[in-house]
mmCIF file of C-alpha atoms in Angstrom:
data_model
loop_
_atom_site.group_PDB
_atom_site.id
_atom_site.type_symbol
_atom_site.label_atom_id
_atom_site.label_comp_id
_atom_site.label_asym_id
_atom_site.label_seq_id
_atom_site.Cartn_x
_atom_site.Cartn_y
_atom_site.Cartn_z
ATOM 1 C CA UNK M 11 7.641 -10.541 0.205
ATOM 2 C CA UNK M 12 6.740 -14.163 -0.605
ATOM 3 C CA UNK M 13 4.968 -12.969 -3.738
ATOM 4 C CA UNK M 14 7.936 -10.958 -4.984
ATOM 5 C CA UNK M 15 10.663 -13.508 -4.304
ATOM 6 C CA UNK M 16 8.737 -16.565 -5.539
ATOM 7 C CA UNK M 17 7.665 -14.686 -8.645
ATOM 8 C CA UNK M 18 11.327 -14.361 -9.625
ATOM 9 C CA UNK M 19 12.720 -17.695 -8.418
ATOM 10 C CA UNK M 20 9.971 -20.145 -9.379
ATOM 11 C CA UNK M 21 8.637 -21.076 -12.828
ATOM 12 C CA UNK M 22 5.465 -19.219 -13.758
ATOM 13 C CA UNK M 23 3.368 -22.409 -13.852
ATOM 14 C CA UNK M 24 4.583 -23.785 -10.500
ATOM 15 C CA UNK M 25 1.781 -25.202 -8.315
ATOM 16 C CA UNK M 26 1.410 -27.367 -5.241
ATOM 17 C CA UNK M 27 -1.308 -30.051 -5.224
ATOM 18 C CA UNK M 28 -2.391 -28.840 -8.678
ATOM 19 C CA UNK M 29 -4.060 -25.657 -7.425
ATOM 20 C CA UNK M 30 -2.023 -24.005 -4.654
ATOM 21 C CA UNK M 31 0.334 -21.335 -5.940
ATOM 22 C CA UNK M 32 3.146 -19.767 -3.866
ATOM 23 C CA UNK M 33 1.446 -16.392 -3.314
ATOM 24 C CA UNK M 34 1.097 -15.743 -7.043
ATOM 25 C CA UNK M 35 -1.703 -13.273 -6.333
ATOM 26 C CA UNK M 36 0.201 -11.647 -3.479
ATOM 27 C CA UNK M 37 -0.073 -8.312 -5.288
ATOM 28 C CA UNK M 38 -3.616 -8.265 -3.861
ATOM 29 C CA UNK M 39 -2.176 -6.903 -0.605
ATOM 30 C CA UNK M 40 -1.998 -3.468 -2.255
ATOM 31 C CA UNK M 41 -5.808 -3.432 -2.301
ATOM 32 C CA UNK M 42 -5.742 -3.429 1.518
ATOM 33 C CA UNK M 43 -3.352 -0.501 1.479
ATOM 34 C CA UNK M 44 -5.552 1.640 -0.775
ATOM 35 C CA UNK M 45 -8.811 0.808 1.045
ATOM 36 C CA UNK M 46 -7.322 1.503 4.481
ATOM 37 C CA UNK M 47 -5.737 4.713 3.137
ATOM 38 C CA UNK M 48 -9.137 5.816 1.839
ATOM 39 C CA UNK M 49 -10.741 4.932 5.162
ATOM 40 C CA UNK M 50 -8.263 7.021 7.159
ATOM 41 C CA UNK M 51 -8.484 9.882 4.653
ATOM 42 C CA UNK M 52 -12.278 9.940 5.006
ATOM 43 C CA UNK M 53 -11.967 9.873 8.799
ATOM 44 C CA UNK M 54 -9.741 12.958 8.606
ATOM 45 C CA UNK M 55 -12.057 14.752 6.151
ATOM 46 C CA UNK M 56 -15.117 13.982 8.280
ATOM 47 C CA UNK M 57 -13.426 15.149 11.465
ATOM 48 C CA UNK M 58 -12.245 18.427 9.899
ATOM 49 C CA UNK M 59 -15.385 19.386 7.977
ATOM 50 C CA UNK M 60 -16.057 22.381 10.179
ATOM 51 C CA UNK M 61 -12.533 23.764 10.578
ATOM 52 C CA UNK M 62 -11.889 27.261 9.282
ATOM 53 C CA UNK M 63 -8.976 26.360 7.005
ATOM 54 C CA UNK M 64 -9.464 26.660 3.254
ATOM 55 C CA UNK M 65 -9.846 23.494 1.203
ATOM 56 C CA UNK M 66 -6.421 24.100 -0.315
ATOM 57 C CA UNK M 67 -4.695 24.479 3.043
ATOM 58 C CA UNK M 68 -6.517 21.481 4.536
ATOM 59 C CA UNK M 69 -5.480 19.357 1.549
ATOM 60 C CA UNK M 70 -1.901 20.594 1.761
ATOM 61 C CA UNK M 71 -1.692 19.862 5.498
ATOM 62 C CA UNK M 72 -3.173 16.375 5.065
ATOM 63 C CA UNK M 73 -0.865 15.431 2.188
ATOM 64 C CA UNK M 74 2.111 16.904 4.050
ATOM 65 C CA UNK M 75 1.487 14.539 6.976
ATOM 66 C CA UNK M 76 1.140 11.609 4.576
ATOM 67 C CA UNK M 77 4.380 12.498 2.818
ATOM 68 C CA UNK M 78 6.298 13.040 6.052
ATOM 69 C CA UNK M 79 5.232 9.576 7.218
ATOM 70 C CA UNK M 80 7.220 7.946 4.392
ATOM 71 C CA UNK M 81 9.848 10.596 3.625
ATOM 72 C CA UNK M 82 12.528 9.576 6.173
ATOM 73 C CA UNK M 83 12.552 5.969 4.932
ATOM 74 C CA UNK M 84 12.517 7.173 1.334
ATOM 75 C CA UNK M 85 15.526 9.435 1.948
ATOM 76 C CA UNK M 86 17.461 6.555 3.518
ATOM 77 C CA UNK M 87 16.599 3.624 1.244
ATOM 78 C CA UNK M 88 16.387 5.414 -2.115
ATOM 79 C CA UNK M 89 20.053 6.629 -2.181
ATOM 80 C CA UNK M 90 21.324 3.200 -1.104
ATOM 81 C CA UNK M 91 19.484 1.573 -4.015
ATOM 82 C CA UNK M 92 20.869 4.241 -6.360
ATOM 83 C CA UNK M 93 24.414 3.543 -5.201
ATOM 84 C CA UNK M 94 23.956 -0.205 -5.755
ATOM 85 C CA UNK M 95 22.601 0.336 -9.280
ATOM 86 C CA UNK M 96 25.450 2.708 -10.061
ATOM 87 C CA UNK M 97 28.106 0.254 -8.830
ATOM 88 C CA UNK M 98 26.619 -2.628 -10.805
ATOM 89 C CA UNK M 99 26.042 -0.635 -14.006
ATOM 90 C CA UNK M 100 28.773 2.004 -13.819
ATOM 91 C CA UNK M 101 30.221 2.776 -17.228
ATOM 92 C CA UNK M 102 31.855 6.157 -16.824
ATOM 93 C CA UNK M 103 30.637 9.662 -16.033
ATOM 94 C CA UNK M 104 27.940 9.457 -18.717
ATOM 95 C CA UNK M 105 26.215 6.550 -16.955
ATOM 96 C CA UNK M 106 26.338 8.498 -13.691
ATOM 97 C CA UNK M 107 24.738 11.619 -15.210
ATOM 98 C CA UNK M 108 22.093 9.559 -17.014
ATOM 99 C CA UNK M 109 21.166 7.761 -13.804
ATOM 100 C CA UNK M 110 20.872 11.035 -11.875
ATOM 101 C CA UNK M 111 18.489 12.510 -14.455
ATOM 102 C CA UNK M 112 16.460 9.345 -14.950
ATOM 103 C CA UNK M 113 15.714 8.791 -11.260
ATOM 104 C CA UNK M 114 14.425 12.322 -10.520
ATOM 105 C CA UNK M 115 10.698 11.425 -10.977
ATOM 106 C CA UNK M 116 11.132 8.392 -8.715
ATOM 107 C CA UNK M 117 12.913 10.524 -6.114
ATOM 108 C CA UNK M 118 10.040 13.041 -6.187
ATOM 109 C CA UNK M 119 7.495 10.184 -5.918
ATOM 110 C CA UNK M 120 5.773 11.170 -9.167
ATOM 111 C CA UNK M 121 7.058 8.224 -11.190
ATOM 112 C CA UNK M 122 3.579 7.013 -12.156
ATOM 113 C CA UNK M 123 2.723 10.327 -13.781
ATOM 114 C CA UNK M 124 4.303 9.079 -17.008
ATOM 115 C CA UNK M 125 7.678 10.738 -16.430
ATOM 116 C CA UNK M 126 9.411 7.561 -15.297
ATOM 117 C CA UNK M 127 12.512 6.501 -17.164
ATOM 118 C CA UNK M 128 14.206 4.561 -14.356
ATOM 119 C CA UNK M 129 12.470 3.035 -11.331
ATOM 120 C CA UNK M 130 15.046 2.718 -8.553
ATOM 121 C CA UNK M 131 12.475 1.655 -5.981
ATOM 122 C CA UNK M 132 9.761 0.192 -8.170
ATOM 123 C CA UNK M 133 7.820 -0.924 -5.101
ATOM 124 C CA UNK M 134 7.175 2.743 -4.247
ATOM 125 C CA UNK M 135 4.649 3.022 -7.071
ATOM 126 C CA UNK M 136 1.761 2.530 -4.639
ATOM 127 C CA UNK M 137 2.948 5.462 -2.496
ATOM 128 C CA UNK M 138 3.241 7.663 -5.586
ATOM 129 C CA UNK M 139 -0.277 6.743 -6.716
ATOM 130 C CA UNK M 140 -1.711 7.200 -3.220
ATOM 131 C CA UNK M 141 -0.363 10.758 -2.976
ATOM 132 C CA UNK M 142 -1.575 11.727 -6.463
ATOM 133 C CA UNK M 143 -5.008 10.122 -5.962
ATOM 134 C CA UNK M 144 -5.492 11.783 -2.568
ATOM 135 C CA UNK M 145 -4.521 15.144 -4.019
ATOM 136 C CA UNK M 146 -7.535 14.703 -6.305
ATOM 137 C CA UNK M 147 -9.974 13.073 -3.882
ATOM 138 C CA UNK M 148 -9.334 14.724 -0.511
ATOM 139 C CA UNK M 149 -10.540 18.266 -1.339
ATOM 140 C CA UNK M 150 -13.750 16.881 -2.870
ATOM 141 C CA UNK M 151 -14.295 14.569 0.089
ATOM 142 C CA UNK M 152 -13.803 17.358 2.617
ATOM 143 C CA UNK M 153 -15.976 19.958 0.858
ATOM 144 C CA UNK M 154 -18.830 17.620 -0.112
ATOM 145 C CA UNK M 155 -18.363 14.862 2.447
ATOM 146 C CA UNK M 156 -21.939 13.573 2.743
ATOM 147 C CA UNK M 157 -22.697 13.443 -0.977
ATOM 148 C CA UNK M 158 -19.259 12.131 -1.887
ATOM 149 C CA UNK M 159 -19.005 9.417 0.787
ATOM 150 C CA UNK M 160 -22.561 8.113 0.314
ATOM 151 C CA UNK M 161 -23.009 8.306 -3.464
ATOM 152 C CA UNK M 162 -20.091 9.525 -5.592
ATOM 153 C CA UNK M 163 -17.361 7.416 -3.933
ATOM 154 C CA UNK M 164 -19.108 4.016 -4.199
ATOM 155 C CA UNK M 165 -20.269 4.716 -7.769
ATOM 156 C CA UNK M 166 -16.756 5.766 -8.862
ATOM 157 C CA UNK M 167 -15.277 2.703 -7.187
ATOM 158 C CA UNK M 168 -17.672 0.262 -8.859
ATOM 159 C CA UNK M 169 -17.425 1.817 -12.318
ATOM 160 C CA UNK M 170 -13.624 2.178 -12.363
ATOM 161 C CA UNK M 171 -12.979 -1.301 -10.965
ATOM 162 C CA UNK M 172 -15.462 -2.756 -13.454
ATOM 163 C CA UNK M 173 -13.715 -0.875 -16.260
ATOM 164 C CA UNK M 174 -10.258 -2.144 -15.226
ATOM 165 C CA UNK M 175 -11.444 -5.745 -14.942
ATOM 166 C CA UNK M 176 -13.252 -5.572 -18.284
ATOM 167 C CA UNK M 177 -10.398 -3.953 -20.200
ATOM 168 C CA UNK M 178 -7.321 -5.530 -18.567
ATOM 169 C CA UNK M 179 -8.707 -8.689 -16.937
ATOM 170 C CA UNK M 180 -7.333 -7.931 -13.476
ATOM 171 C CA UNK M 181 -6.875 -5.287 -10.796
ATOM 172 C CA UNK M 182 -3.181 -6.175 -10.708
ATOM 173 C CA UNK M 183 -0.392 -5.035 -12.963
ATOM 174 C CA UNK M 184 1.533 -1.809 -12.577
ATOM 175 C CA UNK M 185 2.785 -0.912 -16.049
ATOM 176 C CA UNK M 186 -0.368 -0.600 -18.168
ATOM 177 C CA UNK M 187 -1.629 2.783 -19.310
ATOM 178 C CA UNK M 188 -5.327 3.540 -19.590
ATOM 179 C CA UNK M 189 -6.702 6.612 -21.405
ATOM 180 C CA UNK M 190 -4.965 9.635 -19.800
ATOM 181 C CA UNK M 191 -3.765 7.857 -16.672
ATOM 182 C CA UNK M 192 -1.725 4.899 -15.578
ATOM 183 C CA UNK M 193 -3.812 1.883 -14.651
ATOM 184 C CA UNK M 194 -2.387 2.049 -11.152
ATOM 185 C CA UNK M 195 -3.676 5.612 -10.655
ATOM 186 C CA UNK M 196 -7.177 4.541 -11.677
ATOM 187 C CA UNK M 197 -6.816 1.569 -9.340
ATOM 188 C CA UNK M 198 -5.750 3.867 -6.494
ATOM 189 C CA UNK M 199 -8.613 6.313 -7.105
ATOM 190 C CA UNK M 200 -11.203 3.521 -7.249
ATOM 191 C CA UNK M 201 -9.982 1.751 -4.128
ATOM 192 C CA UNK M 202 -9.429 4.903 -2.079
ATOM 193 C CA UNK M 203 -13.014 5.856 -2.990
ATOM 194 C CA UNK M 204 -14.056 2.403 -1.761
ATOM 195 C CA UNK M 205 -12.235 3.136 1.497
ATOM 196 C CA UNK M 206 -14.178 6.397 1.857
ATOM 197 C CA UNK M 207 -17.459 4.493 1.498
ATOM 198 C CA UNK M 208 -16.239 1.827 3.934
ATOM 199 C CA UNK M 209 -15.548 4.531 6.533
ATOM 200 C CA UNK M 210 -19.044 5.934 6.132
ATOM 201 C CA UNK M 211 -20.583 2.453 6.513
ATOM 202 C CA UNK M 212 -18.429 1.729 9.562
ATOM 203 C CA UNK M 213 -19.280 5.095 11.130
ATOM 204 C CA UNK M 214 -22.978 4.326 10.845
ATOM 205 C CA UNK M 215 -22.989 0.688 11.950
ATOM 206 C CA UNK M 216 -21.049 1.697 15.068
ATOM 207 C CA UNK M 217 -24.157 3.639 16.093
ATOM 208 C CA UNK M 218 -26.279 0.485 16.128
ATOM 209 C CA UNK M 219 -26.799 -1.851 19.059
ATOM 210 C CA UNK M 220 -25.832 -5.467 18.414
ATOM 211 C CA UNK M 221 -26.485 -8.466 20.632
ATOM 212 C CA UNK M 222 -23.687 -10.892 21.532
ATOM 213 C CA UNK M 223 -25.037 -13.337 18.951
ATOM 214 C CA UNK M 224 -24.927 -10.596 16.301
ATOM 215 C CA UNK M 225 -21.354 -9.711 17.224
ATOM 216 C CA UNK M 226 -20.264 -13.353 17.046
ATOM 217 C CA UNK M 227 -21.940 -13.705 13.650
ATOM 218 C CA UNK M 228 -20.187 -10.567 12.355
ATOM 219 C CA UNK M 229 -16.872 -11.766 13.821
ATOM 220 C CA UNK M 230 -17.236 -15.052 11.945
ATOM 221 C CA UNK M 231 -18.101 -13.095 8.797
ATOM 222 C CA UNK M 232 -14.955 -11.000 9.344
ATOM 223 C CA UNK M 233 -12.782 -14.128 9.673
ATOM 224 C CA UNK M 234 -14.389 -15.715 6.602
ATOM 225 C CA UNK M 235 -13.649 -12.552 4.615
ATOM 226 C CA UNK M 236 -9.944 -12.793 5.479
ATOM 227 C CA UNK M 237 -9.929 -16.510 4.644
ATOM 228 C CA UNK M 238 -11.445 -15.772 1.230
ATOM 229 C CA UNK M 239 -8.824 -13.078 0.582
ATOM 230 C CA UNK M 240 -5.980 -15.392 1.588
ATOM 231 C CA UNK M 241 -7.489 -18.141 -0.582
ATOM 232 C CA UNK M 242 -7.365 -15.818 -3.595
ATOM 233 C CA UNK M 243 -3.719 -15.035 -2.869
ATOM 234 C CA UNK M 244 -2.555 -18.679 -2.722
ATOM 235 C CA UNK M 245 -5.080 -20.489 -4.968
ATOM 236 C CA UNK M 246 -5.027 -20.481 -8.763
ATOM 237 C CA UNK M 247 -8.135 -18.356 -9.095
ATOM 238 C CA UNK M 248 -8.375 -16.402 -12.334
ATOM 239 C CA UNK M 249 -7.253 -12.811 -11.892
ATOM 240 C CA UNK M 250 -10.458 -11.563 -13.506
ATOM 241 C CA UNK M 251 -12.124 -12.521 -10.215
ATOM 242 C CA UNK M 252 -10.003 -9.982 -8.350
ATOM 243 C CA UNK M 253 -12.830 -7.438 -8.510
ATOM 244 C CA UNK M 254 -15.177 -9.889 -6.791
ATOM 245 C CA UNK M 255 -12.632 -10.721 -4.094
ATOM 246 C CA UNK M 256 -12.122 -6.989 -3.594
ATOM 247 C CA UNK M 257 -15.590 -6.973 -2.003
ATOM 248 C CA UNK M 258 -14.195 -9.191 0.764
ATOM 249 C CA UNK M 259 -11.390 -6.659 1.324
ATOM 250 C CA UNK M 260 -13.957 -3.899 1.868
ATOM 251 C CA UNK M 261 -16.032 -6.081 4.203
ATOM 252 C CA UNK M 262 -12.969 -7.155 6.197
ATOM 253 C CA UNK M 263 -11.684 -3.579 6.607
ATOM 254 C CA UNK M 264 -15.157 -2.344 7.575
ATOM 255 C CA UNK M 265 -15.622 -4.976 10.275
ATOM 256 C CA UNK M 266 -12.034 -4.779 11.553
ATOM 257 C CA UNK M 267 -12.251 -1.017 12.079
ATOM 258 C CA UNK M 268 -15.705 -1.193 13.633
ATOM 259 C CA UNK M 269 -16.679 -1.904 17.228
ATOM 260 C CA UNK M 270 -19.189 -4.590 16.266
ATOM 261 C CA UNK M 271 -16.843 -7.599 16.211
ATOM 262 C CA UNK M 272 -14.413 -9.147 18.674
ATOM 263 C CA UNK M 273 -11.458 -8.946 16.306
ATOM 264 C CA UNK M 274 -10.258 -5.605 17.625
ATOM 265 C CA UNK M 275 -9.907 -7.014 21.155
ATOM 266 C CA UNK M 276 -7.673 -9.804 19.855
ATOM 267 C CA UNK M 277 -5.427 -7.826 17.523
ATOM 268 C CA UNK M 278 -5.274 -4.371 19.094
ATOM 269 C CA UNK M 279 -2.021 -4.940 20.990
ATOM 270 C CA UNK M 280 1.623 -3.843 21.033
ATOM 271 C CA UNK M 281 2.901 -6.784 18.981
ATOM 272 C CA UNK M 282 0.551 -6.134 16.076
ATOM 273 C CA UNK M 283 1.253 -2.385 16.246
ATOM 274 C CA UNK M 284 4.996 -3.088 16.153
ATOM 275 C CA UNK M 285 4.591 -5.372 13.137
ATOM 276 C CA UNK M 286 2.568 -2.620 11.506
ATOM 277 C CA UNK M 287 5.391 -0.139 12.082
ATOM 278 C CA UNK M 288 7.804 -2.583 10.405
ATOM 279 C CA UNK M 289 5.646 -3.021 7.296
ATOM 280 C CA UNK M 290 6.877 0.084 5.442
ATOM 281 C CA UNK M 291 10.638 -0.426 5.939
ATOM 282 C CA UNK M 292 10.265 -4.136 5.159
ATOM 283 C CA UNK M 293 8.392 -3.376 1.967
ATOM 284 C CA UNK M 294 10.912 -0.796 0.784
ATOM 285 C CA UNK M 295 14.044 -2.679 1.885
ATOM 286 C CA UNK M 296 13.014 -5.922 0.202
ATOM 287 C CA UNK M 297 13.449 -4.339 -3.228
ATOM 288 C CA UNK M 298 17.264 -4.231 -3.097
ATOM 289 C CA UNK M 299 17.602 -7.489 -1.140
ATOM 290 C CA UNK M 300 15.467 -9.244 -3.737
ATOM 291 C CA UNK M 301 17.784 -8.135 -6.531
ATOM 292 C CA UNK M 302 20.845 -9.399 -4.630
ATOM 293 C CA UNK M 303 19.247 -12.746 -3.694
ATOM 294 C CA UNK M 304 18.020 -13.410 -7.243
ATOM 295 C CA UNK M 305 21.447 -12.543 -8.671
ATOM 296 C CA UNK M 306 23.112 -15.037 -6.304
ATOM 297 C CA UNK M 307 20.472 -17.669 -7.128
ATOM 298 C CA UNK M 308 21.262 -17.327 -10.829
ATOM 299 C CA UNK M 309 24.920 -17.907 -9.984
ATOM 300 C CA UNK M 310 24.136 -21.255 -8.380
ATOM 301 C CA UNK M 311 22.887 -20.492 -4.859
ATOM 302 C CA UNK M 312 20.420 -23.081 -3.561
ATOM 303 C CA UNK M 313 16.749 -22.047 -3.886
ATOM 304 C CA UNK M 314 15.865 -22.187 -0.182
ATOM 305 C CA UNK M 315 19.150 -20.572 0.789
ATOM 306 C CA UNK M 316 18.336 -17.702 -1.579
ATOM 307 C CA UNK M 317 14.855 -17.367 -0.043
ATOM 308 C CA UNK M 318 16.268 -17.437 3.495
ATOM 309 C CA UNK M 319 18.956 -14.905 2.533
ATOM 310 C CA UNK M 320 16.278 -12.634 1.107
ATOM 311 C CA UNK M 321 14.160 -12.684 4.267
ATOM 312 C CA UNK M 322 17.006 -12.418 6.772
ATOM 313 C CA UNK M 323 18.793 -9.639 4.888
ATOM 314 C CA UNK M 324 15.536 -7.722 4.403
ATOM 315 C CA UNK M 325 14.679 -7.863 8.116
ATOM 316 C CA UNK M 326 18.209 -6.783 9.104
ATOM 317 C CA UNK M 327 18.178 -3.972 6.528
ATOM 318 C CA UNK M 328 14.719 -2.845 7.702
ATOM 319 C CA UNK M 329 15.776 -2.888 11.354
ATOM 320 C CA UNK M 330 18.848 -0.740 10.642
ATOM 321 C CA UNK M 331 16.761 1.582 8.450
ATOM 322 C CA UNK M 332 14.203 1.975 11.248
ATOM 323 C CA UNK M 333 16.966 3.084 13.642
ATOM 324 C CA UNK M 334 18.251 5.626 11.120
ATOM 325 C CA UNK M 335 14.689 6.739 10.395
ATOM 326 C CA UNK M 336 14.100 7.772 14.003
ATOM 327 C CA UNK M 337 17.150 10.055 13.935
ATOM 328 C CA UNK M 338 16.340 11.493 10.526
ATOM 329 C CA UNK M 339 12.709 12.112 11.499
ATOM 330 C CA UNK M 340 13.876 14.198 14.464
ATOM 331 C CA UNK M 341 16.053 16.282 12.136
ATOM 332 C CA UNK M 342 13.224 16.753 9.612
ATOM 333 C CA UNK M 343 10.711 17.702 12.321
ATOM 334 C CA UNK M 344 13.178 20.198 13.810
ATOM 335 C CA UNK M 345 13.716 21.792 10.377
ATOM 336 C CA UNK M 346 9.975 22.016 9.733
ATOM 337 C CA UNK M 347 9.346 23.546 13.147
ATOM 338 C CA UNK M 348 12.094 26.115 12.509
ATOM 339 C CA UNK M 349 10.694 26.992 9.073
ATOM 340 C CA UNK M 350 7.176 27.371 10.481
ATOM 341 C CA UNK M 351 8.404 30.205 12.694
ATOM 342 C CA UNK M 352 9.039 32.418 9.635
#
């Protein structure tokens, strides 16, 4: 949220103490999302290796659960953003019909396939790419888990990330197109593959016996990894180092999910879980609130007032959306259960 609002309100060359930037590399948070998504996908594939379902059905069931996790929020927040855009840009029935047609790929969460004409919720690109990438990776991971997790996944991750850094200079950026795919799809595939490898490493190190000194050393290493990641986000490091800092993301996720550090004891609590549950609605709701806050800033609203308005309105919007989501989820689950009876 800091990254998105400061990116629009502050000059591009703004720095504190010559080197500290206001979250200018905040886009790097998406790397966590893809790695953790890959980790959890691999955990599911590993657990269900021996089930009797076909690869197609297993993939369908897995992606269905992923989609249903975000669908209620999408169905609430997407129409509201559409209505706002329509009110601001309404120019007769033609503008209405054009908007309806243009937003269909975004509504279906396939906007990064190349069909996008109008991004209503541009921040949903990472969800779109996750679903498409997992549709490709999950069946391979489940059918050939050992070979994929230990060899193919890390090799694909290294080669694709190296390619993106070499050709575009950064892991960031969401509009470039590379060969047959969007850059963001390649980024998602590479980092989800990294998450698969991280799961396999974590699964194996959990089998080892570590002394208290070893656990304290690994805990310190875990903390240092997060410090390095945060340093990249707020310091004026060149973006072509993002691939190197991505290594710290993989290390941090590996150690945080493992039982070999003391981090889990500190952060595995209700408060952190609640904040985690707020992350999706906050991320989606901030898109519209950012547009409103920036528009008011351009009309003369004080900078810090605009920032405060953005954060307060986003949290209120997310809280209301979370209440509506609970009701809508019950309706969706009831419909699915009814359909499954036929």
